[in-house]
Coordinates of C-alpha atoms and ligand atoms in Angstrom, one line a residue:
X1 CA -124.1 -37.7 42.4
X2 CA -122.0 -34.9 43.1
X3 CA -123.5 -31.6 41.6
X4 CA -124.5 -33.0 38.3
X5 CA -125.0 -29.0 37.3
X6 CA -121.3 -28.7 37.9
X7 CA -121.0 -31.1 35.0
X8 CA -122.8 -28.6 33.0
X9 CA -121.4 -25.7 33.8
X10 CA -117.9 -26.4 34.8
X11 CA -114.9 -26.7 32.9
X12 CA -113.6 -30.1 34.2
X13 CA -114.6 -31.9 37.1
X14 CA -112.1 -32.3 39.8
X15 CA -112.4 -36.0 41.3
X16 CA -109.4 -37.2 43.8
X17 CA -109.0 -40.7 44.6
X18 CA -106.0 -42.5 45.8
X19 CA -105.8 -46.0 43.7
X20 CA -103.7 -49.1 43.9
X21 CA -102.4 -49.9 40.0
X22 CA -104.4 -51.1 37.9
X23 CA -104.4 -54.4 36.3
X24 CA -105.4 -54.6 32.6
X25 CA -108.6 -56.9 32.1
X26 CA -112.0 -56.5 33.1
X27 CA -114.4 -59.2 33.3
X28 CA -118.5 -59.8 32.2
X29 CA -120.4 -63.3 32.6
X30 CA -122.8 -63.5 29.9
X31 CA -124.9 -67.0 28.7
X32 CA -122.4 -68.8 26.5
X33 CA -124.9 -70.0 24.5
X34 CA -125.1 -67.0 21.9
X35 CA -127.4 -66.9 19.0
X36 CA -126.9 -63.6 17.5
X37 CA -128.6 -63.1 14.5
X38 CA -127.6 -58.9 13.8
X39 CA -124.5 -57.6 12.6
X40 CA -125.8 -54.2 13.4
X41 CA -128.0 -54.2 16.5
X42 CA -127.3 -54.1 20.3
X43 CA -127.5 -58.0 21.5
X44 CA -124.6 -58.1 24.1
X45 CA -126.3 -61.3 25.8
X46 CA -126.8 -63.3 23.2
X47 CA -130.7 -64.0 23.1
X48 CA -131.7 -62.7 19.7
X49 CA -132.9 -59.5 21.5
X50 CA -131.4 -56.5 21.1
X51 CA -130.0 -54.7 24.6
X52 CA -128.9 -51.5 26.5
X53 CA -126.1 -50.9 28.4
X54 CA -126.6 -48.6 31.5
X55 CA -123.5 -46.9 33.3
X56 CA -123.2 -46.2 36.9
X57 CA -119.6 -44.2 37.1
X58 CA -119.6 -43.6 40.6
X59 CA -121.5 -47.1 42.0
X60 CA -119.4 -48.8 45.1
X61 CA -118.5 -52.2 43.8
X62 CA -117.2 -55.2 46.0
X63 CA -113.8 -54.4 45.6
X64 CA -113.8 -50.4 45.8
X65 CA -115.6 -47.5 46.6
X66 CA -116.8 -45.4 43.7
X67 CA -115.0 -47.3 41.1
X68 CA -118.0 -47.8 39.1
X69 CA -120.3 -50.2 37.0
X70 CA -122.3 -51.2 34.2
X71 CA -125.6 -52.9 33.5
X72 CA -126.7 -54.6 30.2
X73 CA -129.9 -54.3 30.0
X74 CA -131.5 -58.0 28.5
X75 CA -134.0 -56.3 25.9
X76 CA -135.7 -60.0 26.3
X77 CA -135.9 -60.9 30.1
X78 CA -135.8 -57.7 31.7
X79 CA -132.8 -59.0 33.6
X80 CA -129.5 -57.7 33.3
X81 CA -126.0 -58.4 33.4
X82 CA -123.3 -56.1 35.7
X83 CA -119.8 -55.5 34.3
X84 CA -117.2 -53.8 36.4
X85 CA -113.5 -54.1 36.0
X86 CA -111.5 -57.1 37.4
X87 CA -109.4 -54.9 39.2
X88 CA -111.6 -51.9 40.2
X89 CA -109.8 -49.2 42.1
X90 CA -111.7 -46.2 43.9
X91 CA -112.7 -43.3 41.8
X92 CA -112.1 -44.6 38.1
X93 CA -115.6 -43.8 37.1
X94 CA -116.2 -46.9 35.0
X95 CA -119.2 -46.5 33.1
X96 CA -118.9 -42.5 32.6
X97 CA -119.3 -43.5 29.0
X98 CA -120.8 -46.5 27.6
X99 CA -121.6 -47.9 24.1
X100 CA -122.9 -51.2 22.5
X101 CA -120.9 -51.7 19.3
X102 CA -119.4 -54.4 17.3
X103 CA -115.8 -55.1 17.3
X104 CA -115.3 -58.5 16.7
X105 CA -117.4 -60.4 13.6
X106 CA -119.4 -62.9 15.7
X107 CA -122.8 -61.3 15.2
X108 CA -122.9 -60.3 19.2
X109 CA -122.7 -56.5 20.4
X110 CA -119.9 -55.8 22.6
X111 CA -119.2 -53.2 25.1
X112 CA -117.0 -50.2 25.0
X113 CA -116.9 -48.5 28.7
X114 CA -115.1 -45.6 29.8
X115 CA -113.2 -44.8 33.1
X116 CA -111.9 -41.2 32.8
X117 CA -111.2 -40.8 36.2
X118 CA -108.6 -44.2 36.3
X119 CA -105.3 -43.9 37.1
X120 CA -102.7 -45.2 34.4
X121 CA -98.9 -45.2 35.0
X122 CA -99.3 -43.5 38.3
X123 CA -100.6 -40.7 36.6
X124 CA -103.9 -39.9 38.4
X125 CA -107.1 -39.6 36.4
X126 CA -105.5 -40.4 33.1
X127 CA -108.4 -42.6 31.9
X128 CA -108.9 -45.8 30.3
X129 CA -111.4 -47.5 28.0
X130 CA -112.5 -51.1 28.2
X131 CA -113.5 -53.2 25.5
X132 CA -115.5 -56.5 26.8
X133 CA -116.9 -58.8 24.2
X134 CA -120.4 -60.1 24.3
X135 CA -122.0 -63.1 23.7
X136 CA -120.7 -65.2 26.1
X137 CA -117.1 -65.0 24.5
X138 CA -114.1 -66.1 25.7
X139 CA -112.2 -63.5 24.0
X140 CA -110.3 -61.7 26.7
X141 CA -111.2 -57.9 27.7
X142 CA -109.0 -55.6 26.1
X143 CA -108.1 -52.5 28.3
X144 CA -107.0 -49.2 25.7
X145 CA -105.0 -46.4 27.4
X146 CA -103.7 -43.7 25.5
X147 CA -99.9 -43.8 24.4
X148 CA -98.7 -41.2 26.6
X149 CA -101.2 -41.1 29.5
X150 CA -101.2 -38.0 31.0
X151 CA -102.8 -36.9 34.6
X152 CA -106.5 -35.5 34.3
X153 CA -106.7 -36.3 30.7
X154 CA -109.7 -38.0 30.9
X155 CA -109.0 -40.3 28.2
X156 CA -112.2 -42.2 27.9
X157 CA -114.8 -39.4 28.4
X158 CA -116.7 -40.3 25.5
X159 CA -116.4 -44.0 23.1
X160 CA -118.1 -44.3 20.1
X161 CA -117.6 -47.0 17.3
X162 CA -119.2 -47.7 13.8
X163 CA -118.1 -50.3 11.4
X164 CA -114.3 -50.8 11.6
X165 CA -113.4 -47.9 13.4
X166 CA -113.5 -46.8 17.4
X167 CA -113.1 -43.4 18.7
X168 CA -112.3 -41.9 22.1
X169 CA -112.4 -38.6 23.9
X170 CA -109.5 -37.3 26.0
X171 CA -111.2 -33.7 26.2
X172 CA -108.8 -32.8 29.2
X173 CA -105.3 -33.7 27.4
X174 CA -103.1 -30.7 27.2
X175 CA -102.3 -30.3 23.4
X176 CA -98.8 -28.9 22.4
X177 CA -98.6 -27.6 25.8
X178 CA -102.1 -25.7 26.0
X179 CA -104.4 -27.5 28.9
X180 CA -107.3 -28.6 28.3
X181 CA -107.3 -28.2 24.5
X182 CA -108.7 -32.0 24.1
X183 CA -107.4 -34.9 21.8
X184 CA -109.3 -38.0 20.6
X185 CA -107.6 -41.1 19.7
X186 CA -108.8 -43.6 17.1
X187 CA -108.3 -47.2 16.2
X188 CA -109.2 -50.2 14.6
X189 CA -112.0 -52.6 15.8
X190 CA -109.6 -55.5 14.9
X191 CA -106.4 -53.7 16.4
X192 CA -107.8 -52.0 19.7
X193 CA -104.1 -51.3 20.8
X194 CA -103.1 -49.2 17.8
X195 CA -104.2 -45.7 18.8
X196 CA -103.6 -42.8 16.6
X197 CA -104.2 -39.4 18.0
X198 CA -105.5 -36.5 16.0
X199 CA -106.0 -32.7 17.6
X200 CA -106.8 -29.2 16.9
X201 CA -102.2 -29.6 15.8
X202 CA -102.8 -32.1 13.3
X203 CA -101.9 -31.2 9.9
X204 CA -105.4 -30.1 8.4
X205 CA -107.4 -29.5 11.5
X206 CA -109.3 -26.6 10.9
X207 CA -109.3 -24.8 14.1
X208 CA -106.4 -23.9 17.2
X209 CA -105.7 -25.2 20.1
X210 CA -106.8 -23.0 23.2
X211 CA -107.0 -23.5 26.7
X212 CA -110.1 -25.1 27.9
X213 CA -111.2 -26.3 24.0
X214 CA -112.2 -29.7 25.4
X215 CA -111.7 -31.2 21.4
X216 CA -113.0 -34.5 22.2
X217 CA -115.9 -34.1 24.7
X218 CA -118.2 -35.7 22.4
X219 CA -117.4 -37.9 19.6
X220 CA -119.3 -39.8 16.9
X221 CA -118.4 -41.4 13.5
X222 CA -120.7 -41.5 10.2
X223 CA -120.7 -40.6 6.8
X224 CA -120.3 -37.0 6.2
X225 CA -119.3 -36.3 3.2
X226 CA -115.5 -36.8 1.5
X227 CA -115.2 -40.6 0.0
X228 CA -119.1 -42.0 0.6
X229 CA -117.5 -45.6 1.8
X230 CA -115.2 -43.7 4.6
X231 CA -116.3 -42.9 7.9
X232 CA -115.6 -39.4 8.6
X233 CA -115.2 -38.1 12.4
X234 CA -117.4 -36.2 14.2
X235 CA -116.1 -33.7 17.3
X236 CA -117.6 -31.6 19.6
X237 CA -115.5 -29.2 21.4
X238 CA -118.2 -27.3 23.7
X239 CA -115.7 -24.7 25.2
X240 CA -114.3 -23.4 22.2
X241 CA -114.1 -19.6 22.1
X242 CA -115.7 -18.1 19.0
X243 CA -114.4 -14.8 18.2
X244 CA -114.3 -15.1 14.7
X245 CA -110.8 -15.7 13.3
X246 CA -107.4 -17.1 14.2
X247 CA -106.3 -17.9 17.5
X248 CA -108.3 -16.7 20.4
X249 CA -106.9 -14.6 23.4
X250 CA -109.5 -15.0 25.4
X251 CA -112.1 -12.6 24.3
X252 CA -114.7 -12.7 21.9
X253 CA -117.6 -15.5 22.5
X254 CA -116.3 -17.5 25.9
X255 CA -117.4 -21.4 25.6
X256 CA -120.2 -20.7 22.7
X257 CA -118.5 -24.0 21.2
X258 CA -118.1 -25.9 18.0
X259 CA -117.8 -29.2 16.1
X260 CA -115.2 -30.4 13.5
X261 CA -115.5 -33.1 11.1
X262 CA -112.6 -35.2 9.9
X263 CA -113.3 -36.5 6.8
X264 CA -112.5 -40.3 5.8
X265 CA -110.5 -40.4 8.9
X266 CA -108.7 -43.7 8.6
X267 CA -107.9 -43.3 4.8
X268 CA -106.1 -39.9 5.9
X269 CA -103.4 -41.5 8.4
X270 CA -101.6 -38.3 7.8
X271 CA -102.6 -34.6 6.7
X272 CA -106.6 -34.4 7.6
X273 CA -109.6 -33.3 5.7
X274 CA -111.8 -31.2 7.8
X275 CA -113.9 -29.0 8.4
X276 CA -115.3 -27.0 11.3
X277 CA -118.2 -24.9 12.5
X278 CA -119.3 -22.8 15.2
X279 CA -122.9 -22.0 15.7
X280 CA -122.4 -18.4 14.4
X281 CA -122.5 -19.8 10.9
X282 CA -125.6 -21.2 11.3
X283 CA -128.0 -19.4 13.5
X284 CA -126.3 -17.3 15.8
X285 CA -123.7 -17.9 18.8
X286 CA -123.7 -16.4 22.3
X287 CA -121.0 -16.8 24.9
X288 CA -121.8 -19.9 27.0
X289 CA -123.9 -21.7 24.3
X290 CA -122.0 -25.1 24.6
X291 CA -122.6 -25.8 20.9
X292 CA -121.5 -29.9 20.5
X293 CA -121.8 -30.5 23.8
X294 CA -123.5 -33.8 22.7
X295 CA -123.6 -35.4 19.1
X296 CA -125.8 -38.5 17.5
X297 CA -125.4 -40.0 14.5
X298 CA -128.3 -41.6 12.4
X299 CA -129.4 -42.8 8.8
X300 CA -132.5 -42.9 6.8
X301 CA -131.9 -44.4 3.1
X302 CA -129.5 -42.2 1.9
X303 CA -129.8 -39.4 3.9
X304 CA -127.0 -39.4 7.0
X305 CA -127.7 -37.1 9.9
X306 CA -125.7 -35.6 12.9
X307 CA -127.5 -33.9 15.7
X308 CA -125.1 -31.3 17.8
X309 CA -126.8 -29.8 21.1
X310 CA -126.1 -26.8 22.5
X311 CA -127.7 -27.1 26.0
X312 CA -126.9 -23.8 26.8
X313 CA -127.8 -22.3 23.6
X314 CA -130.7 -19.5 22.8
X315 CA -134.1 -22.1 21.6
X316 CA -135.6 -20.2 19.9
X317 CA -136.9 -16.7 22.2
X318 CA -135.9 -18.0 25.1
X319 CA -132.6 -17.5 26.0
X320 CA -130.0 -20.4 27.3
X321 CA -133.0 -22.7 27.1
X322 CA -131.0 -24.9 24.9
X323 CA -131.0 -26.1 21.1
X324 CA -130.0 -29.0 18.7
X325 CA -128.7 -28.3 15.2
X326 CA -129.4 -30.9 12.8
X327 CA -127.0 -31.4 9.8
X328 CA -127.5 -33.8 6.9
X329 CA -125.1 -35.3 4.1
X330 CA -125.9 -38.0 1.2
X331 CA -123.5 -40.0 -0.9
X332 CA -123.1 -37.3 -2.8
X333 CA -123.6 -34.4 -0.7
X334 CA -121.5 -33.0 2.1
X335 CA -122.4 -32.3 5.2
X336 CA -124.5 -28.8 5.6
X337 CA -126.5 -27.5 8.4
X338 CA -130.7 -28.4 8.1
X339 CA -133.0 -27.6 10.7
X340 CA -132.8 -26.4 14.4
X341 CA -134.9 -28.1 17.1
X342 CA -135.5 -26.4 20.4
X343 CA -138.6 -25.9 22.2
X344 CA -139.5 -22.8 21.5
X345 CA -142.2 -20.3 23.8
X346 CA -142.3 -23.6 25.9
X347 CA -138.0 -23.7 26.7
X348 CA -137.0 -22.2 30.5
X349 CA -133.6 -20.9 30.8
X350 CA -131.2 -23.7 32.3
X351 CA -133.5 -26.5 30.8
X352 CA -130.5 -27.9 29.3
X353 CA -132.6 -28.8 25.6
X354 CA -129.4 -31.0 24.0
X355 CA -127.8 -32.3 26.9
X356 CA -128.1 -35.8 25.3
X357 CA -129.2 -36.7 21.8
X358 CA -129.6 -39.7 20.3
X359 CA -131.1 -41.2 17.1
X360 CA -133.5 -44.4 16.6
X361 CA -133.7 -46.1 13.3
X362 CA -136.4 -48.4 11.8
X363 CA -139.5 -46.8 10.5
X364 CA -138.7 -43.6 10.3
X365 CA -135.5 -41.9 12.0
X366 CA -136.4 -40.6 15.1
X367 CA -134.3 -38.1 17.2
X368 CA -134.1 -38.3 21.0
X369 CA -133.2 -34.8 22.6
X370 CA -132.6 -35.2 26.4
X371 CA -133.9 -31.9 28.6
X372 CA -132.9 -32.9 32.0
X373 CA -133.1 -29.8 33.9
X374 CA -136.7 -29.3 32.3
X375 CA -140.2 -29.2 34.6
X376 CA -140.9 -28.8 38.2
X377 CA -137.8 -29.3 40.9
X378 CA -135.8 -30.4 37.7
X379 CA -137.8 -33.5 36.7
X380 CA -136.4 -33.7 33.2
X381 CA -137.9 -34.7 30.0
X382 CA -137.1 -36.1 26.2
X383 CA -138.2 -34.7 22.9
X384 CA -139.1 -37.2 20.6
X385 CA -138.9 -35.5 16.4
X386 CA -139.9 -37.5 14.0
X387 CA -137.1 -36.6 11.4
X388 CA -138.7 -36.6 8.4
X389 CA -141.8 -34.8 10.3
X390 CA -140.7 -32.6 12.5
X391 CA -143.7 -31.3 13.7
X392 CA -144.1 -34.6 15.0
X393 CA -143.0 -34.3 18.6
X394 CA -144.1 -36.2 21.9
X395 CA -142.4 -34.7 25.2
X396 CA -142.5 -37.6 27.7
X397 CA -141.3 -36.3 31.3
X398 CA -139.6 -38.1 34.2
X399 CA -141.3 -39.7 37.0
X400 CA -140.0 -37.6 39.8
X401 CA -138.4 -34.2 41.0
X402 CA -134.6 -33.7 40.2
X403 CA -134.0 -37.2 39.0
X404 CA -132.5 -35.6 35.7
X405 CA -134.4 -37.6 33.3
X406 CA -132.7 -37.0 29.9
X407 CA -129.3 -36.9 31.2
X408 CA -128.6 -39.7 28.7
X409 CA -130.4 -41.1 25.9
X410 CA -129.2 -43.8 23.4
X411 CA -131.7 -46.3 20.9
X412 CA -131.7 -50.0 21.1
X413 CA -133.5 -51.8 18.5
X414 CA -137.2 -50.3 19.3
X415 CA -136.7 -49.1 22.4
X416 CA -134.7 -46.2 23.9
X417 CA -133.2 -45.9 26.7
X418 CA -133.5 -42.9 28.9
X419 CA -131.0 -42.1 32.3
X420 CA -132.4 -40.5 35.1
X421 CA -129.3 -40.8 37.4
X422 CA -130.6 -38.4 40.1
X423 CA -133.8 -40.7 40.5
X424 CA -134.2 -41.3 44.7
X425 CA -132.1 -44.2 45.9
X426 CA -129.4 -45.1 43.3
X427 CA -130.4 -43.6 40.1
X428 CA -132.6 -44.7 37.4
X429 CA -133.5 -45.6 33.8
X430 CA -136.3 -46.0 31.4
X431 CA -137.4 -48.0 28.6
X432 CA -139.3 -46.0 25.9
X433 CA -141.1 -48.7 23.1
X434 CA -140.9 -47.2 20.0
X435 CA -144.0 -48.7 18.5
X436 CA -146.6 -48.6 21.6
X437 CA -145.2 -45.3 23.6
X438 CA -144.8 -47.4 26.6
X439 CA -142.2 -45.7 29.3
X440 CA -141.1 -48.7 31.4
X441 CA -139.0 -47.2 35.0
X442 CA -136.1 -49.5 35.6
X443 CA -133.3 -49.3 38.4
X444 CA -131.6 -51.9 40.4
X445 CA -133.2 -54.3 42.4
X446 CA -136.5 -53.5 40.6
X447 CA -138.3 -56.0 38.7
X448 CA -136.0 -58.9 37.3
X449 CA -133.3 -56.2 37.3
X450 CA -130.5 -57.7 39.8
X451 CA -128.9 -55.2 42.6
X452 CA -125.7 -54.7 42.7
X453 CA -124.2 -58.2 44.3
X454 CA -122.0 -56.6 47.3
X455 CA -122.1 -52.7 46.7
X456 CA -124.1 -50.1 46.4
X457 CA -125.8 -48.3 42.8
X458 CA -125.2 -44.3 43.1
X459 CA -126.0 -42.7 39.7
X460 CA -127.3 -45.5 37.6
X461 CA -128.3 -43.4 34.3
X462 CA -125.1 -41.2 34.2
X463 CA -124.5 -42.8 31.0
X464 CA -126.3 -44.7 28.6
X465 CA -125.5 -46.8 25.4
Ligands
CA501 CA1 -130.2 -59.8 24.2
CA502 CA1 -119.5 -58.9 19.0
CA503 CA1 -109.6 -24.1 18.8
CA504 CA1 -116.0 -40.5 4.2

């Protein structure tokens, strides 16, 4: 992968590629005998066990160099299904973001894949998102693009879906002529191609569009306030500058970051009801914290949680070691800041605590925090925290120097999947058993997982979902 650290430190990742026109389809081969049993799980191949998706956005496919691929790991067999775009173009970045979610009502999980470097209608790196239906569905994949594709917008940088809603980030899209201020698109899972745009210029959204805010760098959906029955949208804008008030003028705390919450976002099609937090209002904000870099949503009983990563925030006594801020809400109480997690004196500047976050539900909610630059030689690690008893924590470290274990995290049934995209060779990942604590390494060509047919894996594990 081209300098991974640059992703953390740079506002935008340049990637240039000349690409042919891109037809509107993708394909997946999955077993046709679907036996999906859960309307909530992540069973994509239809064998009754939850699966996980691993993105390799710079994989060379048989059709185009560096066009990207996604491996859906079968939770039952340990094998996998490779998903690529039907007409991949060089440098698309297919698999930059991935999410298994339910987009139709057949009980099999479906796959959302971001390809934020896809050229669209001649506009370079405008970005696209693919919806691919699981369980051997005969339903054609759907390719989503912004209603007005813009060069370098990177539509599909982030994707999420919950209940009837899908949200897609385009953090490098211009907003009202302001470069890289960012935007988020919303669609109904049953009407994917009808996209609605929201940004800091949308009526009722707290905050102002300034150059390089990156609104939409991360997106999540959940129950965070307003009408308890209506989903709320959480947006990370980690390159927001916090100067306390009004429109920023390039002063204040550069790239300290922020999050925005748009309440009842499907219901409020016009003016939004929203709230915004800078880290200053909770602990302390400093330039470069990147608060809002990662987001995760989870529920336990009547309480819902939003975890927000600030991978260059000051984790306790150690400057720039990173932190995660937990928020909570319930059916009767709007989202409010709760605990702050970090590694205290164990942290090291530049560890990147909070670079990625994920919740795993069932049998006590747990939060997984990726720390991809931790350890000697930047091996990386994941911190597992029991939300109801934060003293119960566990640290799982990667297996080799420089592999960036914890670059991405996601939960799938009773397993956690952790990406290590710089593992020697073609990148890797690990499955962490929730109950037995087992750590099972996975990589293309290892064990049951097939190699990329006719291509080459590059950064397997750059995204998981
Ligand atoms: Ca399965
Ligand atoms: Ca489905
Ligand atoms: Ca702003
Ligand atoms: Ca709500």
